[in-house]
Amino acid sequence: MILKLSKGNKPLSYKGIIIEPQIRDFFAGRIWTHNNTPFPQSKINYYTLRNYFTKKPGISILTKNHIFYRQHLICNRCQNENQQEFIIYNCAKCEKECVYCRHCINMGRVTSCTELITWNGPQPHMHKKHVLDWNGTFTNAQNEAAKQLTNSIKHRRNHLVHAVCGAGKTEILFPAVLYALNRELRVCIATPRTDVVLELFPRFQKVFPNTNLHALYGNSPQQTGFPQLVLSTTHQLFRFEDAFDVVIVDEADAFPYTFDQALEKAVYKVKKDGAPIALVTATPSPQILARMKKESWGYSFIPKRYHGHPLPVPRYQALWSYDKTIQKGRIPRKLLKWTITKLSNKEPFLIFFPTIQLMQLAIPLFQQLNANIVSVHAEDADRKEKVMKLRNEQIPGLLTTTILERGITIKNVQVAVVGAESKIFTSSALIQISGRVGRNVALPKGDIVFFHHGITAEMDEACNEILRLNKEGFGKNETL
Ligand SMILES: [Zn+2]
């Protein structure tokens, strides 16, 4: 075995060492804590000693003009720079005070005495024999958008796909993803929510049968081989660096994306230099629209649903002091009537609640109507199964917090929002929630009702935007 020790980070020679493919495939493009990987520590140490890994501290002090004029910390995993999120603690290992980053704590603690490693050994082979096994057809608008997106990726230009809920956004990505994969590019599709990753994963697996793709979310199972295509929650992006040639962010403006600058930084961190970003959303923020214009991004707009029917327009129903009624152990009368109608029509329904607390008070009341009605919220481990049950008509309806507003498609679903005036229901959240209704070509209509204790500007804004999109979609003389 020829072993040369190098001073810098680059290995001087790879000769004589047979790299284990599992190590190479896992670490390529990733940034990981040195002492906490899915591999035996002895192996990690072996490769570290031979300079296959570049090391950097978990938390660094940022300097300006090379002067430590003021202590300003940055987490090298999640890029957090909010100083309030760095917590000083007595470190038993160092026997002194160290600092940890609270921002990415749920992925295991990164501290000032943690070492992060990135792979600098040989890269896995990208192959270019990917196929797209999809027999669907595009509407004219989808076709146009798919071409524009592919073209932007070809020219390494950022792109915004602005498409109404139910426009068939996922399918629009297929040709662009195929184009990139077959040019030996590594592609990431990132989305803020686990639900969306879970929904997209089987669809992409089905249409890209020759492609190794991984789905990454909190506690996702260990997957093998080198994924040339990665579907990931934006949080899991913290564990990548300089990894992707194309990053597609689905539902770009969704909570928590807009509220967390660190997540946006994460998107920039995981892409390689000059790699294009594509944002796909139904509700682009004014900031994103302004940036798109300023930086001359590619742009596609699809104001129409793929089946050509207009978006269902929400109706308002006053539900005064609904919270007090629920606290007293009763379902408010109008909501009760709505639910009974849906149950007797055998139409699946979703009822959105502004808080988990209120939903938990309400669930036993609904279960008196039908024992199979269940509730879901963000920390619910059975969330996936419950949505599946609703889709398979094994349960009549679901009570939910806003976690289900995006990405889920249930045939003939009827939707009610309880407390539509609550702060959590922003106009974009309400547009997304309304977009759950009428997605199926055979059943393009459905009920979307905002039960409220007073109408808010956000509610009106959502309705106006839906009306505007409908007008836009149908004003144009476009064939489907
Ligand atoms: Zn961090």
Short mmCIF file of N, CA and C in Angstrom, two decimals, residues 276-404:
data_model
loop_
_atom_site.label_atom_id
_atom_site.label_comp_id
_atom_site.label_asym_id
_atom_site.label_seq_id
_atom_site.Cartn_x
_atom_site.Cartn_y
_atom_site.Cartn_z
N PRO A 276 -28.07 26.15 -11.59
CA PRO A 276 -29.33 26.88 -11.56
C PRO A 276 -30.29 26.39 -10.48
N ILE A 277 -31.13 27.31 -10.02
CA ILE A 277 -32.20 26.97 -9.07
C ILE A 277 -33.52 27.19 -9.79
N ALA A 278 -34.44 26.26 -9.63
CA ALA A 278 -35.79 26.46 -10.16
C ALA A 278 -36.77 26.50 -8.99
N LEU A 279 -37.58 27.52 -8.93
CA LEU A 279 -38.61 27.60 -7.89
C LEU A 279 -39.95 27.27 -8.51
N VAL A 280 -40.70 26.42 -7.85
CA VAL A 280 -42.00 26.01 -8.37
C VAL A 280 -43.04 26.32 -7.31
N THR A 281 -44.01 27.15 -7.63
CA THR A 281 -44.97 27.54 -6.60
C THR A 281 -46.30 27.99 -7.20
N ALA A 282 -47.33 27.90 -6.38
CA ALA A 282 -48.64 28.42 -6.77
C ALA A 282 -48.81 29.85 -6.29
N THR A 283 -48.02 30.21 -5.31
CA THR A 283 -48.22 31.52 -4.68
C THR A 283 -46.87 32.22 -4.48
N PRO A 284 -46.27 32.74 -5.57
CA PRO A 284 -44.97 33.39 -5.40
C PRO A 284 -45.11 34.69 -4.61
N SER A 285 -44.17 34.94 -3.74
CA SER A 285 -44.22 36.17 -2.94
C SER A 285 -43.78 37.34 -3.81
N PRO A 286 -44.17 38.57 -3.45
CA PRO A 286 -43.71 39.74 -4.22
C PRO A 286 -42.19 39.81 -4.28
N GLN A 287 -41.51 39.35 -3.21
CA GLN A 287 -40.04 39.38 -3.20
C GLN A 287 -39.47 38.47 -4.29
N ILE A 288 -40.08 37.28 -4.41
CA ILE A 288 -39.57 36.33 -5.42
C ILE A 288 -39.83 36.89 -6.83
N LEU A 289 -41.02 37.46 -7.03
CA LEU A 289 -41.34 38.02 -8.35
C LEU A 289 -40.38 39.16 -8.71
N ALA A 290 -40.06 39.99 -7.72
CA ALA A 290 -39.16 41.11 -7.97
C ALA A 290 -37.76 40.61 -8.32
N ARG A 291 -37.33 39.59 -7.59
CA ARG A 291 -35.99 39.06 -7.81
C ARG A 291 -35.88 38.41 -9.20
N MET A 292 -36.96 37.72 -9.56
CA MET A 292 -36.99 37.07 -10.86
C MET A 292 -36.79 38.09 -11.98
N LYS A 293 -37.50 39.22 -11.84
CA LYS A 293 -37.38 40.27 -12.87
C LYS A 293 -35.98 40.88 -12.86
N LYS A 294 -35.51 41.19 -11.67
CA LYS A 294 -34.22 41.86 -11.55
C LYS A 294 -33.08 41.00 -12.09
N GLU A 295 -33.14 39.71 -11.78
CA GLU A 295 -32.04 38.83 -12.17
C GLU A 295 -32.30 38.08 -13.47
N SER A 296 -33.36 38.51 -14.19
CA SER A 296 -33.70 37.90 -15.49
C SER A 296 -33.80 36.38 -15.46
N TRP A 297 -34.57 35.86 -14.54
CA TRP A 297 -34.79 34.42 -14.50
C TRP A 297 -35.71 34.01 -15.65
N GLY A 298 -35.67 32.74 -15.96
CA GLY A 298 -36.71 32.20 -16.84
C GLY A 298 -38.03 32.18 -16.07
N TYR A 299 -39.14 32.25 -16.80
CA TYR A 299 -40.44 32.32 -16.11
C TYR A 299 -41.50 31.56 -16.88
N SER A 300 -42.26 30.74 -16.17
CA SER A 300 -43.40 30.07 -16.79
C SER A 300 -44.61 30.31 -15.91
N PHE A 301 -45.72 30.59 -16.55
CA PHE A 301 -46.94 30.86 -15.79
C PHE A 301 -48.06 29.97 -16.32
N ILE A 302 -48.67 29.21 -15.42
CA ILE A 302 -49.80 28.36 -15.83
C ILE A 302 -51.01 28.74 -15.00
N PRO A 303 -51.90 29.54 -15.57
CA PRO A 303 -53.04 29.99 -14.78
C PRO A 303 -54.18 28.98 -14.74
N LYS A 304 -54.03 27.88 -15.47
CA LYS A 304 -55.14 26.95 -15.59
C LYS A 304 -54.80 25.58 -15.03
N ARG A 305 -55.81 24.94 -14.45
CA ARG A 305 -55.61 23.56 -13.99
C ARG A 305 -55.47 22.63 -15.18
N TYR A 306 -54.82 21.48 -14.96
CA TYR A 306 -54.55 20.60 -16.10
C TYR A 306 -55.84 20.09 -16.74
N HIS A 307 -56.90 19.96 -15.92
CA HIS A 307 -58.15 19.45 -16.50
C HIS A 307 -59.00 20.57 -17.10
N GLY A 308 -58.52 21.81 -17.00
CA GLY A 308 -59.19 22.90 -17.70
C GLY A 308 -60.34 23.53 -16.94
N HIS A 309 -60.69 23.00 -15.78
CA HIS A 309 -61.78 23.59 -15.01
C HIS A 309 -61.24 24.66 -14.08
N PRO A 310 -62.07 25.67 -13.76
CA PRO A 310 -61.57 26.72 -12.89
C PRO A 310 -61.31 26.25 -11.46
N LEU A 311 -60.53 27.02 -10.72
CA LEU A 311 -60.28 26.73 -9.31
C LEU A 311 -61.56 26.96 -8.51
N PRO A 312 -61.90 26.06 -7.61
CA PRO A 312 -63.06 26.31 -6.77
C PRO A 312 -62.86 27.57 -5.92
N VAL A 313 -63.88 28.40 -5.89
CA VAL A 313 -63.79 29.66 -5.15
C VAL A 313 -64.37 29.46 -3.74
N PRO A 314 -63.62 29.84 -2.71
CA PRO A 314 -64.10 29.63 -1.34
C PRO A 314 -65.36 30.45 -1.05
N ARG A 315 -66.22 29.90 -0.20
CA ARG A 315 -67.34 30.69 0.28
C ARG A 315 -67.15 30.91 1.78
N TYR A 316 -67.74 32.00 2.26
CA TYR A 316 -67.58 32.37 3.67
C TYR A 316 -68.81 31.96 4.47
N GLN A 317 -68.58 31.47 5.67
CA GLN A 317 -69.69 31.24 6.59
C GLN A 317 -69.26 31.69 7.98
N ALA A 318 -70.05 32.58 8.56
CA ALA A 318 -69.72 33.04 9.91
C ALA A 318 -69.93 31.90 10.90
N LEU A 319 -68.97 31.75 11.79
CA LEU A 319 -69.07 30.72 12.82
C LEU A 319 -68.64 31.38 14.13
N TRP A 320 -69.53 32.24 14.63
CA TRP A 320 -69.14 33.10 15.74
C TRP A 320 -68.75 32.29 16.97
N SER A 321 -67.69 32.71 17.59
CA SER A 321 -67.18 32.10 18.84
C SER A 321 -67.11 30.57 18.76
N TYR A 322 -66.67 30.10 17.62
CA TYR A 322 -66.58 28.64 17.43
C TYR A 322 -65.72 27.97 18.50
N ASP A 323 -64.64 28.70 18.92
CA ASP A 323 -63.75 28.09 19.91
C ASP A 323 -64.46 27.85 21.25
N LYS A 324 -65.30 28.82 21.63
CA LYS A 324 -66.02 28.68 22.91
C LYS A 324 -67.03 27.52 22.81
N THR A 325 -67.70 27.43 21.67
CA THR A 325 -68.68 26.34 21.49
C THR A 325 -67.98 24.99 21.59
N ILE A 326 -66.83 24.88 20.95
CA ILE A 326 -66.08 23.61 20.99
C ILE A 326 -65.61 23.32 22.42
N GLN A 327 -65.15 24.38 23.10
CA GLN A 327 -64.72 24.20 24.50
C GLN A 327 -65.87 23.72 25.39
N LYS A 328 -67.09 24.12 25.02
CA LYS A 328 -68.25 23.69 25.81
C LYS A 328 -68.69 22.28 25.43
N GLY A 329 -67.98 21.69 24.45
CA GLY A 329 -68.29 20.30 24.10
C GLY A 329 -69.32 20.15 23.01
N ARG A 330 -69.47 21.17 22.18
CA ARG A 330 -70.40 21.06 21.06
C ARG A 330 -69.72 21.45 19.76
N ILE A 331 -70.15 20.84 18.65
CA ILE A 331 -69.67 21.29 17.33
C ILE A 331 -70.59 22.43 16.91
N PRO A 332 -70.03 23.59 16.51
CA PRO A 332 -70.89 24.69 16.07
C PRO A 332 -71.88 24.23 14.99
N ARG A 333 -73.08 24.75 15.07
CA ARG A 333 -74.21 24.23 14.28
C ARG A 333 -73.92 24.13 12.78
N LYS A 334 -73.39 25.21 12.19
CA LYS A 334 -73.16 25.20 10.73
C LYS A 334 -72.08 24.18 10.33
N LEU A 335 -71.10 24.07 11.17
CA LEU A 335 -70.03 23.11 10.91
C LEU A 335 -70.56 21.68 11.05
N LEU A 336 -71.43 21.50 12.03
CA LEU A 336 -72.07 20.19 12.25
C LEU A 336 -72.87 19.77 11.03
N LYS A 337 -73.65 20.75 10.53
CA LYS A 337 -74.50 20.48 9.37
C LYS A 337 -73.62 20.12 8.16
N TRP A 338 -72.58 20.88 7.99
CA TRP A 338 -71.65 20.66 6.87
C TRP A 338 -71.09 19.24 6.94
N THR A 339 -70.64 18.86 8.13
CA THR A 339 -70.00 17.55 8.31
C THR A 339 -71.01 16.42 8.06
N ILE A 340 -72.21 16.59 8.60
CA ILE A 340 -73.23 15.55 8.42
C ILE A 340 -73.56 15.37 6.94
N THR A 341 -73.65 16.48 6.21
CA THR A 341 -73.92 16.40 4.76
C THR A 341 -72.84 15.60 4.05
N LYS A 342 -71.58 15.91 4.38
CA LYS A 342 -70.47 15.21 3.70
C LYS A 342 -70.48 13.72 4.06
N LEU A 343 -70.79 13.43 5.33
CA LEU A 343 -70.84 12.03 5.75
C LEU A 343 -71.95 11.28 5.01
N SER A 344 -73.13 11.92 4.91
CA SER A 344 -74.24 11.20 4.27
C SER A 344 -74.05 11.10 2.76
N ASN A 345 -73.33 12.09 2.15
CA ASN A 345 -73.02 11.99 0.71
C ASN A 345 -71.84 11.07 0.44
N LYS A 346 -71.22 10.59 1.50
CA LYS A 346 -70.00 9.77 1.39
C LYS A 346 -68.89 10.50 0.62
N GLU A 347 -68.77 11.79 0.90
CA GLU A 347 -67.68 12.56 0.27
C GLU A 347 -66.55 12.72 1.29
N PRO A 348 -65.30 12.38 0.90
CA PRO A 348 -64.19 12.54 1.85
C PRO A 348 -63.99 14.02 2.19
N PHE A 349 -63.64 14.30 3.43
CA PHE A 349 -63.46 15.72 3.79
C PHE A 349 -62.23 15.96 4.65
N LEU A 350 -61.74 17.19 4.54
CA LEU A 350 -60.66 17.69 5.40
C LEU A 350 -61.18 18.90 6.14
N ILE A 351 -60.98 18.94 7.44
CA ILE A 351 -61.34 20.14 8.20
C ILE A 351 -60.07 20.69 8.84
N PHE A 352 -59.70 21.89 8.44
CA PHE A 352 -58.48 22.51 8.95
C PHE A 352 -58.77 23.29 10.22
N PHE A 353 -57.89 23.13 11.20
CA PHE A 353 -58.00 23.88 12.47
C PHE A 353 -56.79 24.78 12.64
N PRO A 354 -56.99 25.92 13.31
CA PRO A 354 -55.86 26.85 13.48
C PRO A 354 -54.83 26.36 14.49
N THR A 355 -55.26 25.56 15.49
CA THR A 355 -54.31 25.08 16.50
C THR A 355 -54.56 23.60 16.80
N ILE A 356 -53.50 22.95 17.27
CA ILE A 356 -53.62 21.53 17.67
C ILE A 356 -54.59 21.42 18.85
N GLN A 357 -54.48 22.39 19.78
CA GLN A 357 -55.31 22.33 21.00
C GLN A 357 -56.78 22.29 20.65
N LEU A 358 -57.21 23.20 19.77
CA LEU A 358 -58.62 23.25 19.42
C LEU A 358 -59.03 21.97 18.68
N MET A 359 -58.15 21.50 17.84
CA MET A 359 -58.44 20.29 17.09
C MET A 359 -58.60 19.10 18.04
N GLN A 360 -57.75 19.05 19.07
CA GLN A 360 -57.85 17.93 20.01
C GLN A 360 -59.12 17.99 20.87
N LEU A 361 -59.60 19.20 21.10
CA LEU A 361 -60.88 19.33 21.81
C LEU A 361 -62.03 18.87 20.90
N ALA A 362 -61.86 19.13 19.61
CA ALA A 362 -62.95 18.86 18.67
C ALA A 362 -63.04 17.39 18.26
N ILE A 363 -61.91 16.69 18.24
CA ILE A 363 -61.92 15.34 17.66
C ILE A 363 -62.92 14.38 18.33
N PRO A 364 -63.00 14.35 19.70
CA PRO A 364 -64.00 13.43 20.28
C PRO A 364 -65.43 13.78 19.89
N LEU A 365 -65.69 15.06 19.65
CA LEU A 365 -67.04 15.48 19.25
C LEU A 365 -67.36 14.95 17.86
N PHE A 366 -66.37 15.03 16.97
CA PHE A 366 -66.58 14.52 15.61
C PHE A 366 -66.69 12.99 15.61
N GLN A 367 -65.96 12.38 16.54
CA GLN A 367 -66.01 10.90 16.59
C GLN A 367 -67.35 10.38 17.08
N GLN A 368 -68.12 11.28 17.71
CA GLN A 368 -69.49 10.87 18.05
C GLN A 368 -70.38 10.78 16.80
N LEU A 369 -70.01 11.55 15.77
CA LEU A 369 -70.75 11.47 14.50
C LEU A 369 -70.35 10.22 13.74
N ASN A 370 -69.04 9.98 13.75
CA ASN A 370 -68.52 8.79 13.08
C ASN A 370 -67.19 8.45 13.74
N ALA A 371 -67.13 7.26 14.29
CA ALA A 371 -65.97 6.85 15.10
C ALA A 371 -64.68 6.78 14.28
N ASN A 372 -64.80 6.73 12.96
CA ASN A 372 -63.61 6.59 12.12
C ASN A 372 -62.95 7.92 11.74
N ILE A 373 -63.58 9.03 12.12
CA ILE A 373 -62.94 10.32 11.83
C ILE A 373 -61.70 10.44 12.72
N VAL A 374 -60.55 10.81 12.12
CA VAL A 374 -59.31 10.95 12.91
C VAL A 374 -58.68 12.31 12.67
N SER A 375 -57.67 12.62 13.47
CA SER A 375 -56.99 13.90 13.32
C SER A 375 -55.50 13.68 13.07
N VAL A 376 -54.88 14.64 12.39
CA VAL A 376 -53.42 14.60 12.19
C VAL A 376 -52.80 15.95 12.48
N HIS A 377 -51.55 15.91 12.92
CA HIS A 377 -50.79 17.15 13.08
C HIS A 377 -49.33 16.85 12.78
N ALA A 378 -48.51 17.87 12.83
CA ALA A 378 -47.13 17.76 12.35
C ALA A 378 -46.33 16.63 13.01
N GLU A 379 -46.50 16.43 14.32
CA GLU A 379 -45.67 15.44 15.01
C GLU A 379 -46.28 14.03 15.00
N ASP A 380 -47.39 13.90 14.30
CA ASP A 380 -48.09 12.62 14.27
C ASP A 380 -47.31 11.60 13.45
N ALA A 381 -46.89 10.51 14.12
CA ALA A 381 -46.09 9.50 13.42
C ALA A 381 -46.92 8.74 12.37
N ASP A 382 -48.21 8.69 12.55
CA ASP A 382 -49.07 7.93 11.62
C ASP A 382 -49.70 8.79 10.54
N ARG A 383 -49.16 9.97 10.39
CA ARG A 383 -49.70 10.94 9.45
C ARG A 383 -49.87 10.38 8.04
N LYS A 384 -48.80 9.71 7.59
CA LYS A 384 -48.77 9.15 6.25
C LYS A 384 -49.91 8.14 6.07
N GLU A 385 -50.07 7.25 7.06
CA GLU A 385 -51.09 6.19 6.98
C GLU A 385 -52.49 6.80 6.99
N LYS A 386 -52.67 7.84 7.79
CA LYS A 386 -54.00 8.43 7.91
C LYS A 386 -54.44 9.08 6.59
N VAL A 387 -53.51 9.78 5.95
CA VAL A 387 -53.82 10.39 4.65
C VAL A 387 -54.14 9.29 3.63
N MET A 388 -53.35 8.23 3.69
CA MET A 388 -53.57 7.10 2.79
C MET A 388 -54.96 6.51 2.99
N LYS A 389 -55.37 6.39 4.26
CA LYS A 389 -56.69 5.84 4.57
C LYS A 389 -57.81 6.71 4.01
N LEU A 390 -57.61 8.01 4.09
CA LEU A 390 -58.63 8.92 3.54
C LEU A 390 -58.70 8.75 2.02
N ARG A 391 -57.53 8.65 1.41
CA ARG A 391 -57.45 8.49 -0.04
C ARG A 391 -58.11 7.17 -0.47
N ASN A 392 -57.91 6.13 0.34
CA ASN A 392 -58.49 4.82 0.01
C ASN A 392 -59.91 4.63 0.53
N GLU A 393 -60.50 5.71 0.98
CA GLU A 393 -61.88 5.70 1.48
C GLU A 393 -62.09 4.76 2.66
N GLN A 394 -61.03 4.54 3.45
CA GLN A 394 -61.18 3.70 4.65
C GLN A 394 -61.66 4.52 5.84
N ILE A 395 -61.46 5.83 5.77
CA ILE A 395 -62.02 6.73 6.79
C ILE A 395 -62.77 7.84 6.07
N PRO A 396 -63.82 8.40 6.73
CA PRO A 396 -64.63 9.39 6.01
C PRO A 396 -64.02 10.79 5.97
N GLY A 397 -63.21 11.14 6.98
CA GLY A 397 -62.68 12.51 6.99
C GLY A 397 -61.55 12.66 7.99
N LEU A 398 -60.82 13.74 7.81
CA LEU A 398 -59.66 14.02 8.66
C LEU A 398 -59.75 15.43 9.21
N LEU A 399 -59.46 15.59 10.49
CA LEU A 399 -59.24 16.92 11.03
C LEU A 399 -57.73 17.15 10.98
N THR A 400 -57.32 18.34 10.61
CA THR A 400 -55.88 18.58 10.44
C THR A 400 -55.47 20.00 10.79
N THR A 401 -54.19 20.15 11.13
CA THR A 401 -53.62 21.49 11.22
C THR A 401 -53.12 21.84 9.81
N THR A 402 -52.42 22.96 9.67
CA THR A 402 -52.04 23.39 8.32
C THR A 402 -51.04 22.46 7.64
N ILE A 403 -50.54 21.44 8.33
CA ILE A 403 -49.54 20.56 7.70
C ILE A 403 -50.01 19.94 6.40
N LEU A 404 -51.29 19.79 6.23
CA LEU A 404 -51.76 19.11 5.02
C LEU A 404 -52.14 20.08 3.89
#
